[in-house]
Amino acid sequence: MAPIFIKTVLISESVDPRCKTILEENGIRVTEKQNMKKDELMAEIKDYDGLVVRSATKVTSDIINAANLKIIGRAGTGVDNVDVDAATKKGIIVMNTPSGNTISAAELTCALLMSLSRNVPQAAMSMKQGNWDRKKFMGAELYGKVLGIVGLGRIGKEVASRMQSFGMRTIGYDPITPPEVTASWGVEQMSLEQLWPQCDYITVHTPLMPSTVGLLNDETFAKCKKGVKVVNCARGGIIDEAALLRALESGQCGGAGLDVFVEEPPQNRSLVDHPNVISCPHLGASTKEAQARCGEDIALQIVDMVKGKKLVGAVSSTPLAIASFDFGTACKMSSVLCQQHHTGSMCEVRPFYTCKANKLV
Ligand SMILES: NC(=O)c1ccc[n+]([C@@H]2O[C@H](COP(=O)([O-])OP(=O)(O)OC[C@H]3O[C@@H](n4cnc5c(N)ncnc54)[C@H](O)[C@@H]3O)[C@@H](O)[C@H]2O)c1
Ligand SMILES: O=C(O)[C@H](O)COP(=O)(O)O
């Protein structure tokens, strides 16, 4: 494949310093500028061939159209902050590093599940206020309870194995990952209709896309066990926020652990302030290890592209959808590609694409 010339890259968020180092070692000029407002970014972006972001930079169509970018690199998983269709129309490659923060996001999910069961954040806060309240924070064991995992991809799988070690029964739903595959991880798959009424806890691990917006809503909460506890460490809006508040107020939902919000930071504080909600400011990927992997991976992927390295083997985000493409063909089919240097495989990361007869559809 012909090399793609990338001489200048803008990093618009806090990305591990290895990213800049690797790019510079390969002759690419790197500028780091954080916290730019939209019009500042629009003015700045004109000067660069490449843009590296995390989740806070909204790479909208007007930014894409104002730029002469060849690549948008997402040092992390979700590409919902990038207008991938607008990028595709302009022939811009969008890459992410989806495996780099899997373990960190899974560990935070487990921390929220454990905190919900034993009221750890509320008890810690009460102690700091000088109290010694043993009755108020009575909890319940996770042992023997049912955990519903909606979205059985990378993170869903890691959450399952960790929570099984607490003695939880793990059930789940995924439209693409086959039941026989998840059965081998100890997760019994079933329809959502069957899943909702069985769960003591539900955790969502899908991408944010039209079919997953409001997966948990008034109607689905009503189908759940009274007092069900929910965790969202994926994307704000997969659990409808207004419906969640109503369910918390009625007691239909017994508690929520939220790492992500529709608007970040959330301007409407009613969920964050609710006594049965524990929340974090989108910390799923915020570990030294995850950031080091994501920063390094995105830089290496950009360098591969500059070198015109032939990348073979596009693997969708699901285990079954595997096909082989040379990099050029794959680029024509989809602008969202990544090579995972830590696993050695190349991934097509939009889970709504599947591979059929060697074509991404
Ligand atoms: N909080 C954080 O900091 C953080 C960190 C990493 C990832 N994430 C987010 O976590 C989510 C999962 O990431 P991942 O790496 O596991 O992704 P993944 O692509 O490996 O897995 C997602 C799974 O969701 C499934 N899915 C798609 N539509 C579905 C539906 N309607 N119902 C049920 N399942 C459906 C897909 O088939 C896929 O198996 C993404 O939204 C990602 O952006 C958040
Ligand atoms: O999708 C992701 O990778 C996570 O939400 C992490 O986002 P961040 O890189 O902005 O922390």
PDB file of N, CA and C in Angstrom, residues 215-259:
ATOM      1  N   LEU A 215     -31.500   1.609  26.330  1.00  0.00           N
ATOM      2  CA  LEU A 215     -31.751   0.162  26.481  1.00  0.00           C
ATOM      3  C   LEU A 215     -32.507  -0.100  27.783  1.00  0.00           C
ATOM      4  N   LEU A 216     -32.077   0.597  28.826  1.00  0.00           N
ATOM      5  CA  LEU A 216     -32.848   0.556  30.075  1.00  0.00           C
ATOM      6  C   LEU A 216     -33.682   1.833  30.109  1.00  0.00           C
ATOM      7  N   ASN A 217     -35.012   1.642  30.074  1.00  0.00           N
ATOM      8  CA  ASN A 217     -35.937   2.776  30.039  1.00  0.00           C
ATOM      9  C   ASN A 217     -37.087   2.454  30.986  1.00  0.00           C
ATOM     10  N   ASP A 218     -38.137   3.293  30.988  1.00  0.00           N
ATOM     11  CA  ASP A 218     -39.253   3.052  31.925  1.00  0.00           C
ATOM     12  C   ASP A 218     -39.821   1.644  31.770  1.00  0.00           C
ATOM     13  N   GLU A 219     -39.985   1.264  30.492  1.00  0.00           N
ATOM     14  CA  GLU A 219     -40.616  -0.029  30.212  1.00  0.00           C
ATOM     15  C   GLU A 219     -39.745  -1.188  30.692  1.00  0.00           C
ATOM     16  N   THR A 220     -38.431  -1.094  30.412  1.00  0.00           N
ATOM     17  CA  THR A 220     -37.561  -2.220  30.791  1.00  0.00           C
ATOM     18  C   THR A 220     -37.301  -2.235  32.301  1.00  0.00           C
ATOM     19  N   PHE A 221     -37.222  -1.048  32.919  1.00  0.00           N
ATOM     20  CA  PHE A 221     -37.090  -1.044  34.387  1.00  0.00           C
ATOM     21  C   PHE A 221     -38.290  -1.754  35.025  1.00  0.00           C
ATOM     22  N   ALA A 222     -39.477  -1.527  34.435  1.00  0.00           N
ATOM     23  CA  ALA A 222     -40.691  -2.127  35.002  1.00  0.00           C
ATOM     24  C   ALA A 222     -40.641  -3.656  34.925  1.00  0.00           C
ATOM     25  N   LYS A 223     -39.844  -4.185  33.992  1.00  0.00           N
ATOM     26  CA  LYS A 223     -39.750  -5.647  33.852  1.00  0.00           C
ATOM     27  C   LYS A 223     -38.718  -6.245  34.813  1.00  0.00           C
ATOM     28  N   CYS A 224     -37.942  -5.373  35.460  1.00  0.00           N
ATOM     29  CA  CYS A 224     -36.869  -5.852  36.348  1.00  0.00           C
ATOM     30  C   CYS A 224     -37.407  -6.178  37.740  1.00  0.00           C
ATOM     31  N   LYS A 225     -36.589  -6.904  38.511  1.00  0.00           N
ATOM     32  CA  LYS A 225     -36.901  -7.156  39.920  1.00  0.00           C
ATOM     33  C   LYS A 225     -36.953  -5.830  40.652  1.00  0.00           C
ATOM     34  N   LYS A 226     -37.839  -5.691  41.598  1.00  0.00           N
ATOM     35  CA  LYS A 226     -37.859  -4.448  42.375  1.00  0.00           C
ATOM     36  C   LYS A 226     -36.539  -4.339  43.147  1.00  0.00           C
ATOM     37  N   GLY A 227     -35.923  -3.183  43.080  1.00  0.00           N
ATOM     38  CA  GLY A 227     -34.667  -2.965  43.809  1.00  0.00           C
ATOM     39  C   GLY A 227     -33.423  -3.331  43.014  1.00  0.00           C
ATOM     40  N   VAL A 228     -33.597  -3.659  41.731  1.00  0.00           N
ATOM     41  CA  VAL A 228     -32.428  -4.011  40.903  1.00  0.00           C
ATOM     42  C   VAL A 228     -31.393  -2.873  40.955  1.00  0.00           C
ATOM     43  N   LYS A 229     -30.106  -3.249  40.983  1.00  0.00           N
ATOM     44  CA  LYS A 229     -29.040  -2.224  40.979  1.00  0.00           C
ATOM     45  C   LYS A 229     -28.347  -2.241  39.618  1.00  0.00           C
ATOM     46  N   VAL A 230     -28.024  -1.069  39.122  1.00  0.00           N
ATOM     47  CA  VAL A 230     -27.496  -0.987  37.758  1.00  0.00           C
ATOM     48  C   VAL A 230     -26.165  -0.231  37.726  1.00  0.00           C
ATOM     49  N   VAL A 231     -25.340  -0.609  36.748  1.00  0.00           N
ATOM     50  CA  VAL A 231     -24.044   0.059  36.565  1.00  0.00           C
ATOM     51  C   VAL A 231     -23.909   0.458  35.095  1.00  0.00           C
ATOM     52  N   ASN A 232     -23.453   1.671  34.885  1.00  0.00           N
ATOM     53  CA  ASN A 232     -23.119   2.103  33.518  1.00  0.00           C
ATOM     54  C   ASN A 232     -21.707   2.657  33.499  1.00  0.00           C
ATOM     55  N   CYS A 233     -20.826   1.825  32.973  1.00  0.00           N
ATOM     56  CA  CYS A 233     -19.423   2.217  32.809  1.00  0.00           C
ATOM     57  C   CYS A 233     -19.116   2.262  31.307  1.00  0.00           C
ATOM     58  N   ALA A 234     -20.186   2.343  30.489  1.00  0.00           N
ATOM     59  CA  ALA A 234     -19.991   2.299  29.026  1.00  0.00           C
ATOM     60  C   ALA A 234     -20.177   3.695  28.435  1.00  0.00           C
ATOM     61  N   ARG A 235     -21.411   4.121  28.231  1.00  0.00           N
ATOM     62  CA  ARG A 235     -21.676   5.453  27.686  1.00  0.00           C
ATOM     63  C   ARG A 235     -22.976   5.990  28.257  1.00  0.00           C
ATOM     64  N   GLY A 236     -22.966   7.281  28.583  1.00  0.00           N
ATOM     65  CA  GLY A 236     -24.171   7.933  29.071  1.00  0.00           C
ATOM     66  C   GLY A 236     -25.282   7.807  28.057  1.00  0.00           C
ATOM     67  N   GLY A 237     -26.497   7.484  28.529  1.00  0.00           N
ATOM     68  CA  GLY A 237     -27.643   7.394  27.628  1.00  0.00           C
ATOM     69  C   GLY A 237     -28.037   5.961  27.319  1.00  0.00           C
ATOM     70  N   ILE A 238     -27.142   4.986  27.552  1.00  0.00           N
ATOM     71  CA  ILE A 238     -27.537   3.582  27.341  1.00  0.00           C
ATOM     72  C   ILE A 238     -28.602   3.242  28.395  1.00  0.00           C
ATOM     73  N   ILE A 239     -28.389   3.772  29.599  1.00  0.00           N
ATOM     74  CA  ILE A 239     -29.482   3.761  30.597  1.00  0.00           C
ATOM     75  C   ILE A 239     -30.107   5.156  30.522  1.00  0.00           C
ATOM     76  N   ASP A 240     -31.377   5.213  30.169  1.00  0.00           N
ATOM     77  CA  ASP A 240     -32.054   6.508  30.049  1.00  0.00           C
ATOM     78  C   ASP A 240     -32.011   7.214  31.416  1.00  0.00           C
ATOM     79  N   GLU A 241     -31.453   8.414  31.435  1.00  0.00           N
ATOM     80  CA  GLU A 241     -31.194   9.069  32.724  1.00  0.00           C
ATOM     81  C   GLU A 241     -32.485   9.473  33.442  1.00  0.00           C
ATOM     82  N   ALA A 242     -33.475   9.960  32.685  1.00  0.00           N
ATOM     83  CA  ALA A 242     -34.733  10.373  33.331  1.00  0.00           C
ATOM     84  C   ALA A 242     -35.461   9.146  33.885  1.00  0.00           C
ATOM     85  N   ALA A 243     -35.439   8.051  33.119  1.00  0.00           N
ATOM     86  CA  ALA A 243     -36.097   6.818  33.574  1.00  0.00           C
ATOM     87  C   ALA A 243     -35.383   6.260  34.806  1.00  0.00           C
ATOM     88  N   LEU A 244     -34.066   6.370  34.814  1.00  0.00           N
ATOM     89  CA  LEU A 244     -33.305   5.885  35.971  1.00  0.00           C
ATOM     90  C   LEU A 244     -33.690   6.674  37.225  1.00  0.00           C
ATOM     91  N   LEU A 245     -33.791   7.979  37.090  1.00  0.00           N
ATOM     92  CA  LEU A 245     -34.157   8.803  38.241  1.00  0.00           C
ATOM     93  C   LEU A 245     -35.541   8.404  38.752  1.00  0.00           C
ATOM     94  N   ARG A 246     -36.476   8.209  37.825  1.00  0.00           N
ATOM     95  CA  ARG A 246     -37.830   7.803  38.243  1.00  0.00           C
ATOM     96  C   ARG A 246     -37.778   6.447  38.951  1.00  0.00           C
ATOM     97  N   ALA A 247     -36.979   5.526  38.423  1.00  0.00           N
ATOM     98  CA  ALA A 247     -36.900   4.190  39.021  1.00  0.00           C
ATOM     99  C   ALA A 247     -36.235   4.252  40.405  1.00  0.00           C
ATOM    100  N   LEU A 248     -35.253   5.128  40.558  1.00  0.00           N
ATOM    101  CA  LEU A 248     -34.605   5.286  41.875  1.00  0.00           C
ATOM    102  C   LEU A 248     -35.613   5.867  42.876  1.00  0.00           C
ATOM    103  N   GLU A 249     -36.402   6.832  42.406  1.00  0.00           N
ATOM    104  CA  GLU A 249     -37.345   7.486  43.315  1.00  0.00           C
ATOM    105  C   GLU A 249     -38.462   6.544  43.729  1.00  0.00           C
ATOM    106  N   SER A 250     -38.865   5.657  42.830  1.00  0.00           N
ATOM    107  CA  SER A 250     -39.949   4.728  43.186  1.00  0.00           C
ATOM    108  C   SER A 250     -39.427   3.503  43.937  1.00  0.00           C
ATOM    109  N   GLY A 251     -38.107   3.328  43.966  1.00  0.00           N
ATOM    110  CA  GLY A 251     -37.541   2.133  44.599  1.00  0.00           C
ATOM    111  C   GLY A 251     -37.455   0.953  43.639  1.00  0.00           C
ATOM    112  N   GLN A 252     -37.950   1.109  42.407  1.00  0.00           N
ATOM    113  CA  GLN A 252     -37.826   0.016  41.427  1.00  0.00           C
ATOM    114  C   GLN A 252     -36.344  -0.267  41.176  1.00  0.00           C
ATOM    115  N   CYS A 253     -35.545   0.800  41.192  1.00  0.00           N
ATOM    116  CA  CYS A 253     -34.080   0.637  41.115  1.00  0.00           C
ATOM    117  C   CYS A 253     -33.515   0.937  42.500  1.00  0.00           C
ATOM    118  N   GLY A 254     -32.725   0.000  43.009  1.00  0.00           N
ATOM    119  CA  GLY A 254     -32.207   0.147  44.383  1.00  0.00           C
ATOM    120  C   GLY A 254     -30.885   0.890  44.461  1.00  0.00           C
ATOM    121  N   GLY A 255     -30.272   1.168  43.336  1.00  0.00           N
ATOM    122  CA  GLY A 255     -28.993   1.883  43.369  1.00  0.00           C
ATOM    123  C   GLY A 255     -28.356   1.874  42.001  1.00  0.00           C
ATOM    124  N   ALA A 256     -27.540   2.888  41.737  1.00  0.00           N
ATOM    125  CA  ALA A 256     -26.873   2.950  40.430  1.00  0.00           C
ATOM    126  C   ALA A 256     -25.427   3.385  40.624  1.00  0.00           C
ATOM    127  N   GLY A 257     -24.561   2.756  39.845  1.00  0.00           N
ATOM    128  CA  GLY A 257     -23.148   3.145  39.797  1.00  0.00           C
ATOM    129  C   GLY A 257     -22.878   3.704  38.412  1.00  0.00           C
ATOM    130  N   LEU A 258     -22.556   4.979  38.351  1.00  0.00           N
ATOM    131  CA  LEU A 258     -22.442   5.635  37.040  1.00  0.00           C
ATOM    132  C   LEU A 258     -21.054   6.233  36.850  1.00  0.00           C
ATOM    133  N   ASP A 259     -20.415   5.841  35.767  1.00  0.00           N
ATOM    134  CA  ASP A 259     -19.110   6.447  35.408  1.00  0.00           C
ATOM    135  C   ASP A 259     -19.275   7.425  34.256  1.00  0.00           C
TER     136      ASP A 259
END
